[in-house]
Structures are given as structure tokens and as C-alpha cells.
Amino acid sequence: WQVYNGDASAPFRETNYRPEIFYQAPVSSTLMGGAWVGRIGLEHESNGRSQYLSRSWNRVFLGIGFQKDRWAIYLQPWYRLPEDKKKDDNNPATPPPPKGDDNPDIEDFLGHYELWAVYNAEGYELTNMVRHNFDTGNGSVEIGISFPLWGRLKGFVQYYNGYGESLIDYDHSIQRIGVGLLLTDLL
């Protein structure tokens, strides 16, 4: 949402889609006395736009997570599936073809993995997400807190700093603060 910006497409700035198919299974381990889980899958992320505004990528991932008591951590490294280069005729009067890689440098900004950490303290849940690219040093960090409002309804405040907050500006570093409502927490 961006209800405050009527000049640039309020109330929505962009909608991103991230369907995935995965297999998840418990990992048999007594290490650290908690529950381990492994996940392998395929993920597509896109903004559903066309031509100049199209952003998308596909990746395979292998993740490992751990949960104990009130906290959890999950690491998901990925491999970007390569796409063919766009066959552009370099004519500014014609839009680029729909087939081909819309953003060949996206991994330079969104990195090679996501690392999530969650801690639940008496109904308040603290979350942290980090992405990083080892070669470019680019990435992002997201920090959030959720709190009880009424019944299962919760409020949240979230801070984001870095690249890839939305696909349309994946290659621009931004800072934002968001507020909203949640129906469920991560833990």
C-alpha cells in the first residue's frame, strides 16, 4: 500500500507474487534439543507486469530450520535458474520482447540466501530477515515486532533497509517503516 502517494499509483504501488512448490520434512536430530526441519523447492517470483516494468526470476532452494521453545531460525540459500538473454532489436520505438531475462542482475541485489530469526515473548513476536550477496555486498535487513490487539488480531511495525523490498525497485536501496495488522504470527 502507498495511500499517501496519489501521483505514483495509490493505493497500491506494486503487487509481487511468489508461488513455490516444496517438500518439507523433519530432520532427525537431537542437536541443541529442539526441532529441525529441512525444505527443498522451486520458487518463482514476479510482479505480473509486462515489457519495461516486468520483473521476475526463478530459483531452486534448500533450506534448514530449527525451533526451540520461543525462538526459531531458518536459513534458505538458493540458486537462480538461468534465463535466455532478451533478443532486443535496440529500437526505442518498440517495447522489448516478453521472452527473456527481464532483470539479469537481480541476484546482485537480492543476494544468495535469506536468513530468518523469530523470538516470541509473551505474545510479542520479534522477527528479523537478512539477505546478502557475497560478491557485491548488497542485501537487505527487515526487523519487525507484532503485538496483541484483540483476540487473534495483532498489530505490527516493520523496518526495512536495503534492496528488493519490491521487485519494481529491486536495484534501488530504500528505507521504509510499515505498520499493519496480522491474523497470525510466524511462531
JSON list of C-alpha atoms in Angstrom, two decimals:
[
{"chain": "A", "resi": 1, "resn": "TRP", "atom": "CA", "xyz": [0.00, 0.00, 0.00]},
{"chain": "A", "resi": 2, "resn": "GLN", "atom": "CA", "xyz": [1.00, 3.58, -0.52]},
{"chain": "A", "resi": 3, "resn": "VAL", "atom": "CA", "xyz": [-2.13, 5.57, 0.11]},
{"chain": "A", "resi": 4, "resn": "TYR", "atom": "CA", "xyz": [-0.14, 8.76, 0.58]},
{"chain": "A", "resi": 5, "resn": "ASN", "atom": "CA", "xyz": [1.23, 8.86, -3.00]},
{"chain": "A", "resi": 6, "resn": "GLY", "atom": "CA", "xyz": [-1.58, 9.63, -5.46]},
{"chain": "A", "resi": 7, "resn": "ASP", "atom": "CA", "xyz": [0.86, 10.71, -8.19]},
{"chain": "A", "resi": 8, "resn": "ALA", "atom": "CA", "xyz": [2.56, 7.30, -8.37]},
{"chain": "A", "resi": 9, "resn": "SER", "atom": "CA", "xyz": [-0.30, 4.79, -8.29]},
{"chain": "A", "resi": 10, "resn": "ALA", "atom": "CA", "xyz": [-2.03, 4.96, -4.93]},
{"chain": "A", "resi": 11, "resn": "PRO", "atom": "CA", "xyz": [-3.33, 2.98, -3.16]},
{"chain": "A", "resi": 12, "resn": "PHE", "atom": "CA", "xyz": [-1.04, 0.17, -4.43]},
{"chain": "A", "resi": 13, "resn": "ARG", "atom": "CA", "xyz": [2.49, 0.70, -5.60]},
{"chain": "A", "resi": 14, "resn": "GLU", "atom": "CA", "xyz": [3.10, -2.84, -6.76]},
{"chain": "A", "resi": 15, "resn": "THR", "atom": "CA", "xyz": [1.91, -6.36, -6.14]},
{"chain": "A", "resi": 16, "resn": "ASN", "atom": "CA", "xyz": [4.51, -9.16, -6.10]},
{"chain": "A", "resi": 17, "resn": "TYR", "atom": "CA", "xyz": [3.72, -12.87, -6.43]},
{"chain": "A", "resi": 18, "resn": "ARG", "atom": "CA", "xyz": [5.87, -15.66, -5.00]},
{"chain": "A", "resi": 19, "resn": "PRO", "atom": "CA", "xyz": [4.37, -19.11, -5.66]},
{"chain": "A", "resi": 20, "resn": "GLU", "atom": "CA", "xyz": [6.50, -22.10, -4.72]},
{"chain": "A", "resi": 21, "resn": "ILE", "atom": "CA", "xyz": [6.41, -25.84, -4.64]},
{"chain": "A", "resi": 22, "resn": "PHE", "atom": "CA", "xyz": [8.46, -27.60, -1.98]},
{"chain": "A", "resi": 23, "resn": "TYR", "atom": "CA", "xyz": [8.95, -30.73, 0.05]},
{"chain": "A", "resi": 24, "resn": "GLN", "atom": "CA", "xyz": [9.41, -30.28, 3.78]},
{"chain": "A", "resi": 25, "resn": "ALA", "atom": "CA", "xyz": [10.35, -32.96, 6.29]},
{"chain": "A", "resi": 26, "resn": "PRO", "atom": "CA", "xyz": [11.56, -33.14, 9.87]},
{"chain": "A", "resi": 27, "resn": "VAL", "atom": "CA", "xyz": [15.28, -33.73, 10.29]},
{"chain": "A", "resi": 28, "resn": "SER", "atom": "CA", "xyz": [16.04, -36.44, 12.81]},
{"chain": "A", "resi": 29, "resn": "SER", "atom": "CA", "xyz": [18.47, -34.79, 15.20]},
{"chain": "A", "resi": 30, "resn": "THR", "atom": "CA", "xyz": [18.76, -34.19, 18.93]},
{"chain": "A", "resi": 31, "resn": "LEU", "atom": "CA", "xyz": [21.32, -31.43, 18.40]},
{"chain": "A", "resi": 32, "resn": "MET", "atom": "CA", "xyz": [20.51, -28.47, 20.69]},
{"chain": "A", "resi": 33, "resn": "GLY", "atom": "CA", "xyz": [17.34, -30.18, 21.95]},
{"chain": "A", "resi": 34, "resn": "GLY", "atom": "CA", "xyz": [14.87, -28.61, 19.54]},
{"chain": "A", "resi": 35, "resn": "ALA", "atom": "CA", "xyz": [13.05, -29.49, 16.32]},
{"chain": "A", "resi": 36, "resn": "TRP", "atom": "CA", "xyz": [14.87, -29.42, 12.98]},
{"chain": "A", "resi": 37, "resn": "VAL", "atom": "CA", "xyz": [13.23, -29.20, 9.55]},
{"chain": "A", "resi": 38, "resn": "GLY", "atom": "CA", "xyz": [14.55, -29.38, 6.00]},
{"chain": "A", "resi": 39, "resn": "ARG", "atom": "CA", "xyz": [12.93, -27.96, 2.89]},
{"chain": "A", "resi": 40, "resn": "ILE", "atom": "CA", "xyz": [13.74, -28.25, -0.81]},
{"chain": "A", "resi": 41, "resn": "GLY", "atom": "CA", "xyz": [11.79, -26.49, -3.51]},
{"chain": "A", "resi": 42, "resn": "LEU", "atom": "CA", "xyz": [11.30, -24.36, -6.57]},
{"chain": "A", "resi": 43, "resn": "GLU", "atom": "CA", "xyz": [10.15, -20.75, -6.38]},
{"chain": "A", "resi": 44, "resn": "HIS", "atom": "CA", "xyz": [9.00, -18.17, -8.93]},
{"chain": "A", "resi": 45, "resn": "GLU", "atom": "CA", "xyz": [8.81, -14.51, -8.03]},
{"chain": "A", "resi": 46, "resn": "SER", "atom": "CA", "xyz": [7.32, -11.87, -10.31]},
{"chain": "A", "resi": 47, "resn": "ASN", "atom": "CA", "xyz": [5.36, -8.65, -10.35]},
{"chain": "A", "resi": 48, "resn": "GLY", "atom": "CA", "xyz": [2.97, -9.69, -13.14]},
{"chain": "A", "resi": 49, "resn": "ARG", "atom": "CA", "xyz": [3.75, -6.63, -15.23]},
{"chain": "A", "resi": 50, "resn": "SER", "atom": "CA", "xyz": [4.74, -6.53, -18.90]},
{"chain": "A", "resi": 51, "resn": "GLN", "atom": "CA", "xyz": [7.51, -5.11, -21.07]},
{"chain": "A", "resi": 52, "resn": "TYR", "atom": "CA", "xyz": [9.56, -2.37, -19.36]},
{"chain": "A", "resi": 53, "resn": "LEU", "atom": "CA", "xyz": [8.07, -2.92, -15.90]},
{"chain": "A", "resi": 54, "resn": "SER", "atom": "CA", "xyz": [8.30, -6.73, -15.87]},
{"chain": "A", "resi": 55, "resn": "ARG", "atom": "CA", "xyz": [10.43, -8.24, -13.10]},
{"chain": "A", "resi": 56, "resn": "SER", "atom": "CA", "xyz": [10.76, -11.96, -12.40]},
{"chain": "A", "resi": 57, "resn": "TRP", "atom": "CA", "xyz": [13.11, -14.77, -11.53]},
{"chain": "A", "resi": 58, "resn": "ASN", "atom": "CA", "xyz": [13.07, -18.49, -10.76]},
{"chain": "A", "resi": 59, "resn": "ARG", "atom": "CA", "xyz": [15.20, -20.28, -8.21]},
{"chain": "A", "resi": 60, "resn": "VAL", "atom": "CA", "xyz": [15.67, -23.60, -6.51]},
{"chain": "A", "resi": 61, "resn": "PHE", "atom": "CA", "xyz": [16.35, -23.64, -2.80]},
{"chain": "A", "resi": 62, "resn": "LEU", "atom": "CA", "xyz": [17.43, -25.92, 0.00]},
{"chain": "A", "resi": 63, "resn": "GLY", "atom": "CA", "xyz": [16.58, -24.66, 3.49]},
{"chain": "A", "resi": 64, "resn": "ILE", "atom": "CA", "xyz": [17.20, -25.77, 7.06]},
{"chain": "A", "resi": 65, "resn": "GLY", "atom": "CA", "xyz": [15.33, -24.55, 10.12]},
{"chain": "A", "resi": 66, "resn": "PHE", "atom": "CA", "xyz": [15.44, -25.01, 13.88]},
{"chain": "A", "resi": 67, "resn": "GLN", "atom": "CA", "xyz": [12.85, -24.24, 16.56]},
{"chain": "A", "resi": 68, "resn": "LYS", "atom": "CA", "xyz": [13.12, -24.48, 20.32]},
{"chain": "A", "resi": 69, "resn": "ASP", "atom": "CA", "xyz": [10.85, -23.02, 22.96]},
{"chain": "A", "resi": 70, "resn": "ARG", "atom": "CA", "xyz": [10.12, -19.42, 21.98]},
{"chain": "A", "resi": 71, "resn": "TRP", "atom": "CA", "xyz": [12.54, -18.95, 19.09]},
{"chain": "A", "resi": 72, "resn": "ALA", "atom": "CA", "xyz": [13.24, -20.22, 15.59]},
{"chain": "A", "resi": 73, "resn": "ILE", "atom": "CA", "xyz": [15.81, -19.70, 12.87]},
{"chain": "A", "resi": 74, "resn": "TYR", "atom": "CA", "xyz": [15.63, -20.62, 9.18]},
{"chain": "A", "resi": 75, "resn": "LEU", "atom": "CA", "xyz": [18.33, -20.39, 6.50]},
{"chain": "A", "resi": 76, "resn": "GLN", "atom": "CA", "xyz": [17.35, -20.66, 2.84]},
{"chain": "A", "resi": 77, "resn": "PRO", "atom": "CA", "xyz": [20.15, -20.40, 0.26]},
{"chain": "A", "resi": 78, "resn": "TRP", "atom": "CA", "xyz": [19.13, -20.55, -3.40]},
{"chain": "A", "resi": 79, "resn": "TYR", "atom": "CA", "xyz": [20.41, -20.98, -6.92]},
{"chain": "A", "resi": 80, "resn": "ARG", "atom": "CA", "xyz": [18.93, -18.74, -9.60]},
{"chain": "A", "resi": 81, "resn": "LEU", "atom": "CA", "xyz": [17.80, -20.66, -12.66]},
{"chain": "A", "resi": 82, "resn": "PRO", "atom": "CA", "xyz": [19.37, -19.01, -15.70]},
{"chain": "A", "resi": 83, "resn": "GLU", "atom": "CA", "xyz": [17.14, -17.49, -18.38]},
{"chain": "A", "resi": 84, "resn": "ASP", "atom": "CA", "xyz": [17.87, -16.70, -22.01]},
{"chain": "A", "resi": 85, "resn": "LYS", "atom": "CA", "xyz": [19.04, -13.18, -22.74]},
{"chain": "A", "resi": 86, "resn": "LYS", "atom": "CA", "xyz": [16.39, -10.90, -24.25]},
{"chain": "A", "resi": 87, "resn": "LYS", "atom": "CA", "xyz": [16.58, -10.55, -28.02]},
{"chain": "A", "resi": 88, "resn": "ASP", "atom": "CA", "xyz": [16.15, -6.80, -28.20]},
{"chain": "A", "resi": 89, "resn": "ASP", "atom": "CA", "xyz": [16.27, -5.01, -31.54]},
{"chain": "A", "resi": 90, "resn": "ASN", "atom": "CA", "xyz": [17.56, -1.83, -29.81]},
{"chain": "A", "resi": 91, "resn": "ASN", "atom": "CA", "xyz": [14.73, 0.18, -31.34]},
{"chain": "A", "resi": 92, "resn": "PRO", "atom": "CA", "xyz": [13.44, 2.61, -28.68]},
{"chain": "A", "resi": 93, "resn": "ALA", "atom": "CA", "xyz": [10.09, 2.83, -30.53]},
{"chain": "A", "resi": 94, "resn": "THR", "atom": "CA", "xyz": [9.28, -0.85, -29.89]},
{"chain": "A", "resi": 95, "resn": "PRO", "atom": "CA", "xyz": [8.96, -2.42, -26.44]},
{"chain": "A", "resi": 96, "resn": "PRO", "atom": "CA", "xyz": [11.28, -5.28, -25.51]},
{"chain": "A", "resi": 97, "resn": "PRO", "atom": "CA", "xyz": [10.05, -8.80, -26.28]},
{"chain": "A", "resi": 98, "resn": "PRO", "atom": "CA", "xyz": [8.22, -10.63, -23.47]},
{"chain": "A", "resi": 99, "resn": "LYS", "atom": "CA", "xyz": [10.54, -13.65, -23.60]},
{"chain": "A", "resi": 100, "resn": "GLY", "atom": "CA", "xyz": [13.96, -13.49, -21.99]},
{"chain": "A", "resi": 101, "resn": "ASP", "atom": "CA", "xyz": [15.50, -12.29, -18.75]},
{"chain": "A", "resi": 102, "resn": "ASP", "atom": "CA", "xyz": [13.86, -9.09, -17.51]},
{"chain": "A", "resi": 103, "resn": "ASN", "atom": "CA", "xyz": [16.45, -8.48, -14.81]},
{"chain": "A", "resi": 104, "resn": "PRO", "atom": "CA", "xyz": [19.73, -10.38, -15.34]},
{"chain": "A", "resi": 105, "resn": "ASP", "atom": "CA", "xyz": [21.39, -8.61, -12.38]},
{"chain": "A", "resi": 106, "resn": "ILE", "atom": "CA", "xyz": [18.68, -9.28, -9.77]},
{"chain": "A", "resi": 107, "resn": "GLU", "atom": "CA", "xyz": [20.88, -11.66, -7.77]},
{"chain": "A", "resi": 108, "resn": "ASP", "atom": "CA", "xyz": [23.50, -8.89, -7.44]},
{"chain": "A", "resi": 109, "resn": "PHE", "atom": "CA", "xyz": [20.97, -7.03, -5.27]},
{"chain": "A", "resi": 110, "resn": "LEU", "atom": "CA", "xyz": [18.77, -9.74, -3.69]},
{"chain": "A", "resi": 111, "resn": "GLY", "atom": "CA", "xyz": [21.67, -11.99, -2.80]},
{"chain": "A", "resi": 112, "resn": "HIS", "atom": "CA", "xyz": [22.21, -15.71, -2.41]},
{"chain": "A", "resi": 113, "resn": "TYR", "atom": "CA", "xyz": [20.06, -16.51, 0.65]},
{"chain": "A", "resi": 114, "resn": "GLU", "atom": "CA", "xyz": [17.54, -15.41, 3.25]},
{"chain": "A", "resi": 115, "resn": "LEU", "atom": "CA", "xyz": [18.11, -15.88, 6.96]},
{"chain": "A", "resi": 116, "resn": "TRP", "atom": "CA", "xyz": [15.08, -15.57, 9.26]},
{"chain": "A", "resi": 117, "resn": "ALA", "atom": "CA", "xyz": [15.09, -15.39, 13.06]},
{"chain": "A", "resi": 118, "resn": "VAL", "atom": "CA", "xyz": [11.97, -15.19, 15.25]},
{"chain": "A", "resi": 119, "resn": "TYR", "atom": "CA", "xyz": [11.52, -14.78, 19.00]},
{"chain": "A", "resi": 120, "resn": "ASN", "atom": "CA", "xyz": [8.15, -14.84, 20.80]},
{"chain": "A", "resi": 121, "resn": "ALA", "atom": "CA", "xyz": [7.95, -13.16, 24.20]},
{"chain": "A", "resi": 122, "resn": "GLU", "atom": "CA", "xyz": [4.57, -13.32, 25.91]},
{"chain": "A", "resi": 123, "resn": "GLY", "atom": "CA", "xyz": [2.53, -12.54, 22.79]},
{"chain": "A", "resi": 124, "resn": "TYR", "atom": "CA", "xyz": [5.03, -10.08, 21.32]},
{"chain": "A", "resi": 125, "resn": "GLU", "atom": "CA", "xyz": [6.94, -11.52, 18.37]},
{"chain": "A", "resi": 126, "resn": "LEU", "atom": "CA", "xyz": [10.24, -10.12, 17.14]},
{"chain": "A", "resi": 127, "resn": "THR", "atom": "CA", "xyz": [11.33, -11.02, 13.60]},
{"chain": "A", "resi": 128, "resn": "ASN", "atom": "CA", "xyz": [14.45, -10.42, 11.57]},
{"chain": "A", "resi": 129, "resn": "MET", "atom": "CA", "xyz": [15.22, -11.24, 7.93]},
{"chain": "A", "resi": 130, "resn": "VAL", "atom": "CA", "xyz": [18.60, -10.76, 6.25]},
{"chain": "A", "resi": 131, "resn": "ARG", "atom": "CA", "xyz": [19.60, -11.17, 2.58]},
{"chain": "A", "resi": 132, "resn": "HIS", "atom": "CA", "xyz": [23.14, -10.81, 1.28]},
{"chain": "A", "resi": 133, "resn": "ASN", "atom": "CA", "xyz": [25.22, -11.16, -1.89]},
{"chain": "A", "resi": 134, "resn": "PHE", "atom": "CA", "xyz": [28.79, -12.21, -1.09]},
{"chain": "A", "resi": 135, "resn": "ASP", "atom": "CA", "xyz": [30.24, -10.72, -4.30]},
{"chain": "A", "resi": 136, "resn": "THR", "atom": "CA", "xyz": [28.58, -7.28, -4.37]},
{"chain": "A", "resi": 137, "resn": "GLY", "atom": "CA", "xyz": [27.94, -6.77, -0.65]},
{"chain": "A", "resi": 138, "resn": "ASN", "atom": "CA", "xyz": [24.34, -5.78, -1.44]},
{"chain": "A", "resi": 139, "resn": "GLY", "atom": "CA", "xyz": [21.41, -7.13, 0.52]},
{"chain": "A", "resi": 140, "resn": "SER", "atom": "CA", "xyz": [18.74, -6.09, 2.95]},
{"chain": "A", "resi": 141, "resn": "VAL", "atom": "CA", "xyz": [17.56, -6.32, 6.52]},
{"chain": "A", "resi": 142, "resn": "GLU", "atom": "CA", "xyz": [13.99, -6.36, 7.81]},
{"chain": "A", "resi": 143, "resn": "ILE", "atom": "CA", "xyz": [13.13, -6.04, 11.51]},
{"chain": "A", "resi": 144, "resn": "GLY", "atom": "CA", "xyz": [9.62, -6.34, 12.87]},
{"chain": "A", "resi": 145, "resn": "ILE", "atom": "CA", "xyz": [7.57, -6.60, 16.02]},
{"chain": "A", "resi": 146, "resn": "SER", "atom": "CA", "xyz": [3.99, -7.81, 16.38]},
{"chain": "A", "resi": 147, "resn": "PHE", "atom": "CA", "xyz": [1.79, -7.23, 19.41]},
{"chain": "A", "resi": 148, "resn": "PRO", "atom": "CA", "xyz": [-1.68, -8.32, 20.57]},
{"chain": "A", "resi": 149, "resn": "LEU", "atom": "CA", "xyz": [-4.65, -6.08, 19.78]},
{"chain": "A", "resi": 150, "resn": "TRP", "atom": "CA", "xyz": [-7.86, -8.07, 20.17]},
{"chain": "A", "resi": 151, "resn": "GLY", "atom": "CA", "xyz": [-8.37, -11.86, 20.12]},
{"chain": "A", "resi": 152, "resn": "ARG", "atom": "CA", "xyz": [-6.23, -13.31, 17.32]},
{"chain": "A", "resi": 153, "resn": "LEU", "atom": "CA", "xyz": [-5.80, -9.89, 15.70]},
{"chain": "A", "resi": 154, "resn": "LYS", "atom": "CA", "xyz": [-2.34, -8.43, 16.06]},
{"chain": "A", "resi": 155, "resn": "GLY", "atom": "CA", "xyz": [-0.66, -5.21, 15.05]},
{"chain": "A", "resi": 156, "resn": "PHE", "atom": "CA", "xyz": [2.84, -4.96, 13.67]},
{"chain": "A", "resi": 157, "resn": "VAL", "atom": "CA", "xyz": [5.55, -2.44, 12.96]},
{"chain": "A", "resi": 158, "resn": "GLN", "atom": "CA", "xyz": [8.29, -3.27, 10.48]},
{"chain": "A", "resi": 159, "resn": "TYR", "atom": "CA", "xyz": [11.52, -1.57, 9.36]},
{"chain": "A", "resi": 160, "resn": "TYR", "atom": "CA", "xyz": [13.19, -2.41, 6.03]},
{"chain": "A", "resi": 161, "resn": "ASN", "atom": "CA", "xyz": [16.58, -1.24, 4.76]},
{"chain": "A", "resi": 162, "resn": "GLY", "atom": "CA", "xyz": [18.25, -2.40, 1.55]},
{"chain": "A", "resi": 163, "resn": "TYR", "atom": "CA", "xyz": [17.44, -3.82, -1.85]},
{"chain": "A", "resi": 164, "resn": "GLY", "atom": "CA", "xyz": [14.47, -5.82, -3.09]},
{"chain": "A", "resi": 165, "resn": "GLU", "atom": "CA", "xyz": [11.65, -4.56, -0.88]},
{"chain": "A", "resi": 166, "resn": "SER", "atom": "CA", "xyz": [9.57, -4.88, -4.05]},
{"chain": "A", "resi": 167, "resn": "LEU", "atom": "CA", "xyz": [10.60, -6.20, -7.44]},
{"chain": "A", "resi": 168, "resn": "ILE", "atom": "CA", "xyz": [9.98, -2.97, -9.36]},
{"chain": "A", "resi": 169, "resn": "ASP", "atom": "CA", "xyz": [12.84, -1.29, -7.48]},
{"chain": "A", "resi": 170, "resn": "TYR", "atom": "CA", "xyz": [14.98, -4.35, -6.68]},
{"chain": "A", "resi": 171, "resn": "ASP", "atom": "CA", "xyz": [18.10, -2.41, -7.70]},
{"chain": "A", "resi": 172, "resn": "HIS", "atom": "CA", "xyz": [17.39, 0.66, -5.52]},
{"chain": "A", "resi": 173, "resn": "SER", "atom": "CA", "xyz": [18.30, 0.73, -1.84]},
{"chain": "A", "resi": 174, "resn": "ILE", "atom": "CA", "xyz": [15.40, 2.01, 0.25]},
{"chain": "A", "resi": 175, "resn": "GLN", "atom": "CA", "xyz": [14.39, 2.50, 3.85]},
{"chain": "A", "resi": 176, "resn": "ARG", "atom": "CA", "xyz": [10.80, 2.20, 4.96]},
{"chain": "A", "resi": 177, "resn": "ILE", "atom": "CA", "xyz": [8.69, 1.77, 8.05]},
{"chain": "A", "resi": 178, "resn": "GLY", "atom": "CA", "xyz": [5.43, -0.13, 7.75]},
{"chain": "A", "resi": 179, "resn": "VAL", "atom": "CA", "xyz": [2.51, -0.64, 10.12]},
{"chain": "A", "resi": 180, "resn": "GLY", "atom": "CA", "xyz": [-0.31, -3.10, 9.73]},
{"chain": "A", "resi": 181, "resn": "LEU", "atom": "CA", "xyz": [-2.50, -5.91, 11.04]},
{"chain": "A", "resi": 182, "resn": "LEU", "atom": "CA", "xyz": [-1.73, -9.63, 11.34]},
{"chain": "A", "resi": 183, "resn": "LEU", "atom": "CA", "xyz": [-4.01, -12.60, 11.75]},
{"chain": "A", "resi": 184, "resn": "THR", "atom": "CA", "xyz": [-1.19, -14.96, 12.69]},
{"chain": "A", "resi": 185, "resn": "ASP", "atom": "CA", "xyz": [2.46, -14.79, 13.69]},
{"chain": "A", "resi": 186, "resn": "LEU", "atom": "CA", "xyz": [5.33, -16.96, 12.45]},
{"chain": "A", "resi": 187, "resn": "LEU", "atom": "CA", "xyz": [5.55, -18.90, 15.75]}
]
